[in-house]
PDB file of C-alpha atoms in Angstrom:
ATOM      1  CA  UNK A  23     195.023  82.349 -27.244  1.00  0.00           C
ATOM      2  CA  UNK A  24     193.978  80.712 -23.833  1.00  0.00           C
ATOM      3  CA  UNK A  25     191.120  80.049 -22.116  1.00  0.00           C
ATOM      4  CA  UNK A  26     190.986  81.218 -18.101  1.00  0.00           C
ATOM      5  CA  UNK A  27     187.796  80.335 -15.535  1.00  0.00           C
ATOM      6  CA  UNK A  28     184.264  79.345 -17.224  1.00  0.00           C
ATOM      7  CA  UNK A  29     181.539  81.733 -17.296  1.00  0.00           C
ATOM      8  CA  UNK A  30     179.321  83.197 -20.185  1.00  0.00           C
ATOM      9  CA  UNK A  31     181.066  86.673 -20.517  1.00  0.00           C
ATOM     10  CA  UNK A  32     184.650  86.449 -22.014  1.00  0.00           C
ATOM     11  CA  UNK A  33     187.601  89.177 -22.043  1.00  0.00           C
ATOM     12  CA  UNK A  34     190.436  89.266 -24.583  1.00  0.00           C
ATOM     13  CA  UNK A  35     193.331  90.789 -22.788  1.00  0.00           C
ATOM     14  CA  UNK A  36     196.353  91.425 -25.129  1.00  0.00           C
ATOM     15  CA  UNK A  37     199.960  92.341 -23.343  1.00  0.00           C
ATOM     16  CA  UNK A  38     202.315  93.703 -25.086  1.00  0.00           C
ATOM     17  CA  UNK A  39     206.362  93.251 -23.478  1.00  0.00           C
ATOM     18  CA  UNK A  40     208.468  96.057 -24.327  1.00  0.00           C
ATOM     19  CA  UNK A  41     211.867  96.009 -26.813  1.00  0.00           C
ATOM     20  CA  UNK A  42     214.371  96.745 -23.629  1.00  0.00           C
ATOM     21  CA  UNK A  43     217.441  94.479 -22.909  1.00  0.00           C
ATOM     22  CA  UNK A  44     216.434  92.006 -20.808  1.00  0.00           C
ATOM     23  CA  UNK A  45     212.385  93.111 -21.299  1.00  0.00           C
ATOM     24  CA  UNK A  46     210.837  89.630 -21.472  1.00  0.00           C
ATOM     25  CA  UNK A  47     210.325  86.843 -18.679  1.00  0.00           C
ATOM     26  CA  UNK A  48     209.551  82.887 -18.300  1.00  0.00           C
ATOM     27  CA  UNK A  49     208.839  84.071 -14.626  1.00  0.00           C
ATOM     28  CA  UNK A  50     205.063  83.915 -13.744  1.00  0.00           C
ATOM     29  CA  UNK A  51     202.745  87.110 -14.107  1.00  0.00           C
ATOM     30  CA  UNK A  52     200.137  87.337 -12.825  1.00  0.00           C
ATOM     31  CA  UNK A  53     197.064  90.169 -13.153  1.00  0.00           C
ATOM     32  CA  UNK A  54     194.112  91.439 -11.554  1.00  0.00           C
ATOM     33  CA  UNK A  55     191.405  93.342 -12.891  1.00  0.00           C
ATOM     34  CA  UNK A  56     189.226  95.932 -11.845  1.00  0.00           C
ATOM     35  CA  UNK A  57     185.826  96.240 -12.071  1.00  0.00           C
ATOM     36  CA  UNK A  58     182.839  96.511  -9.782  1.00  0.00           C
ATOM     37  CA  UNK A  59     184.820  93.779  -7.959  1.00  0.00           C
ATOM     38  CA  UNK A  60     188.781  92.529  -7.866  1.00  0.00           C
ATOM     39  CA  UNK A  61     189.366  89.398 -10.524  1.00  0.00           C
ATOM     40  CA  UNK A  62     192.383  87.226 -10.382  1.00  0.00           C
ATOM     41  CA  UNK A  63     191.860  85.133 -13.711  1.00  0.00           C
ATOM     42  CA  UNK A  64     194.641  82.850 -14.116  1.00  0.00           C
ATOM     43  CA  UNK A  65     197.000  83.524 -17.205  1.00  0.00           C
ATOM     44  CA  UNK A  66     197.767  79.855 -19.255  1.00  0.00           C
ATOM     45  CA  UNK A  67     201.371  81.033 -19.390  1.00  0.00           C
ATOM     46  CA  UNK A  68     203.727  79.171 -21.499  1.00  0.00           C
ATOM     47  CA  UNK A  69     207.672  79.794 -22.662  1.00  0.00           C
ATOM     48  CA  UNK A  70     207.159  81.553 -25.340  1.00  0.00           C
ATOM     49  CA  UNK A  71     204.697  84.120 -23.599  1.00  0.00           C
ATOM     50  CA  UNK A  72     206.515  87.304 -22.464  1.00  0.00           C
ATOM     51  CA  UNK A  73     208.997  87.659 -24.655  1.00  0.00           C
ATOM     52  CA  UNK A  74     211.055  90.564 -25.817  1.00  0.00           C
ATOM     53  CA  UNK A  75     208.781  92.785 -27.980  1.00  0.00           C
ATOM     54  CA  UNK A  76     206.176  90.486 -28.178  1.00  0.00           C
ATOM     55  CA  UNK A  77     201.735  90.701 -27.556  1.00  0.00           C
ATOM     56  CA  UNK A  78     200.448  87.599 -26.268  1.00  0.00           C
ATOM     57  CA  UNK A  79     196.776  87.053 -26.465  1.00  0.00           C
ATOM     58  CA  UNK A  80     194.408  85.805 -23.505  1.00  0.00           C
ATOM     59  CA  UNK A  81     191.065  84.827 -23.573  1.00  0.00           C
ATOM     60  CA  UNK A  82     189.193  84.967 -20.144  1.00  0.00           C
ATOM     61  CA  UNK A  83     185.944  83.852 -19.127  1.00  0.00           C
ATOM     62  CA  UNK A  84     183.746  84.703 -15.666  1.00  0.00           C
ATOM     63  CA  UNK A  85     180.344  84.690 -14.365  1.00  0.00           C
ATOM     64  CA  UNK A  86     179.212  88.398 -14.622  1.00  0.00           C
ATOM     65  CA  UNK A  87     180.374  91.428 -16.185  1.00  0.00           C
ATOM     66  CA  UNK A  88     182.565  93.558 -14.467  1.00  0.00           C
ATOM     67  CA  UNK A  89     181.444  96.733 -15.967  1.00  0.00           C
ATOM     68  CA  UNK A  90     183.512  99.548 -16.082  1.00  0.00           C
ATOM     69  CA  UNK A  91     187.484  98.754 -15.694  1.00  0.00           C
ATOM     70  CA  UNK A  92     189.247 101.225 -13.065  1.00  0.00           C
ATOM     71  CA  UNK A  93     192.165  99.556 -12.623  1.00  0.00           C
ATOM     72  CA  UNK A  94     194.850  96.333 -13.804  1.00  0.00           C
ATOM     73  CA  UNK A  95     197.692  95.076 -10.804  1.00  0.00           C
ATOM     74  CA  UNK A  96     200.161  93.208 -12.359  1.00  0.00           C
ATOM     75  CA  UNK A  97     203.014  91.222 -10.728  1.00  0.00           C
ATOM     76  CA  UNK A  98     205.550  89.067 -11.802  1.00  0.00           C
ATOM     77  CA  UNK A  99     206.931  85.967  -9.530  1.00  0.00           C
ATOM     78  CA  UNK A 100     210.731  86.715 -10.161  1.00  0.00           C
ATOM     79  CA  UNK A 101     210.728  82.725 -10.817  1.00  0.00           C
ATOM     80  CA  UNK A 102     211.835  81.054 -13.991  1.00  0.00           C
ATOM     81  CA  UNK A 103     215.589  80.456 -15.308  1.00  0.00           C
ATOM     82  CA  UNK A 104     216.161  83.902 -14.993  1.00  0.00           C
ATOM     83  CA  UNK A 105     214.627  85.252 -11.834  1.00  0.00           C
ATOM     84  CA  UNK A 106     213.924  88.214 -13.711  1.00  0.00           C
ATOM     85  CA  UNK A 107     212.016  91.055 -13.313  1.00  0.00           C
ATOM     86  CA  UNK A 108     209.262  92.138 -16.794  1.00  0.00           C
ATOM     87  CA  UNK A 109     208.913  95.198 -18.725  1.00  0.00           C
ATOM     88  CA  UNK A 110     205.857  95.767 -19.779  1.00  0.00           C
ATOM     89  CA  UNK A 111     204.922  97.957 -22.596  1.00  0.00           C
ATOM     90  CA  UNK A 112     200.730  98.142 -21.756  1.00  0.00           C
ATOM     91  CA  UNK A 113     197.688  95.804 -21.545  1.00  0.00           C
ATOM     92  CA  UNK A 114     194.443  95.940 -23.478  1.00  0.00           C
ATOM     93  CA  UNK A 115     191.487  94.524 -21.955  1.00  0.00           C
ATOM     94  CA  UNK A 116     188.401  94.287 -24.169  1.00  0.00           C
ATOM     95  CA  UNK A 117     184.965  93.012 -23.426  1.00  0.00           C
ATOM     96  CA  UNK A 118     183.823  90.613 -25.715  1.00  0.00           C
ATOM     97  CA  UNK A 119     179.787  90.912 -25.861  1.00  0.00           C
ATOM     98  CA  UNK A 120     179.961  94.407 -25.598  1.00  0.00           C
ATOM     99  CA  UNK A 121     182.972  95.238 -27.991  1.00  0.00           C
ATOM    100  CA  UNK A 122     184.210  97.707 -25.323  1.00  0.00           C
ATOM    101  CA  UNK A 123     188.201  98.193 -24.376  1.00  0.00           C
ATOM    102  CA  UNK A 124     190.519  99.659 -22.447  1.00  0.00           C
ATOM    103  CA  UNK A 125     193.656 100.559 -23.042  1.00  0.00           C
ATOM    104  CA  UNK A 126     196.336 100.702 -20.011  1.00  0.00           C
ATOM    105  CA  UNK A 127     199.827 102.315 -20.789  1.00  0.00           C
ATOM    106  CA  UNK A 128     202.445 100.674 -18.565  1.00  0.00           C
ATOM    107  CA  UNK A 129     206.142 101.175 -19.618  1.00  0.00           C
ATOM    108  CA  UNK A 130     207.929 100.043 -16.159  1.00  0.00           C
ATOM    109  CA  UNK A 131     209.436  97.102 -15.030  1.00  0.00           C
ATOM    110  CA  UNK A 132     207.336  94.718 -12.857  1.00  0.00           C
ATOM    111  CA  UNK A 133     208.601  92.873  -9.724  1.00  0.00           C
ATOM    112  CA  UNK A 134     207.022  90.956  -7.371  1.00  0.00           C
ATOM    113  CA  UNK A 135     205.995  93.630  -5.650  1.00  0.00           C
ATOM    114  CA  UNK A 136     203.856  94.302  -8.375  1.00  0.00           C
ATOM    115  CA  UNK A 137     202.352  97.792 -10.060  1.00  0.00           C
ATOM    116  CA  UNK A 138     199.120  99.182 -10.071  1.00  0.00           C
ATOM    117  CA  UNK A 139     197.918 100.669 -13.305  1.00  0.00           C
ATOM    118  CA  UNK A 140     194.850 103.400 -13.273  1.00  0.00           C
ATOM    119  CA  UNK A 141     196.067 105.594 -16.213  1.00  0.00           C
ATOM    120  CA  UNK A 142     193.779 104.173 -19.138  1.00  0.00           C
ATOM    121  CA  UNK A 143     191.761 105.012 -22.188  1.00  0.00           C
ATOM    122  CA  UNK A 144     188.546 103.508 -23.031  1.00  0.00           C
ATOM    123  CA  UNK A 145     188.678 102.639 -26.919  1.00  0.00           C
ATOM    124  CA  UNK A 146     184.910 102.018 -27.373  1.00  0.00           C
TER     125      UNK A 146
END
């Protein structure tokens, strides 16, 4: 678990890499979520984050809540040993005063170019 930018109201978001050849990265991601505004919390990456079938766990902390979620961009640097591009499986983002989550279902490879992710369900 990591820690992102201070603030009172923390998110846990949980990625999940898919099991295809190749799936994982050491390449940066990078994500930005959707609320009432855009946030681009930075992601304490390390080695072993991203790999091959793997969740990795991210605790992130801002000023205010962002309410409702509409939306997740993810991108991924191409960087690292293997310039590689990510496939990942879906992201959970859950707010941690209010117990509330959502769910995004990804399943596609993500470039530099980056993908935008609306499709979601909202766990609680």
């Amino acid at each position: 678990e990591e820690a992102g930018d201070d603030g009172d109201f923390q998110y846990r978001v949980d990625i999940v890499t898919g099991t295809k050849m190749g799936a994982g990265t050491d390449a940066r991601v990078s994500l930005a979520i959707t609320g009432y505004e855009e946030w681009l919390p930075v992601l304490q990456q390390n080695n072993d984050h991203f790999a091959k079938g793997k969740a990795d766990t991210f605790i992130l902390s801002r000023g205010d809540d962002l309410g409702e979620i509409s939306r997740l961009k993810l991108t991924c640097d191409n960087g690292g040993v293997f310039g590689d591009s990510w496939y990942c499986e879906k992201v959970t983002v859950a707010a941690l005063a209010s117990g509330r989550e959502w769910v995004f279902h990804c399943g596609q490879w993500i470039g530099k170019e980056g993908v935008v992710l609306t499709d979601k369900v909202v766990a609680a």
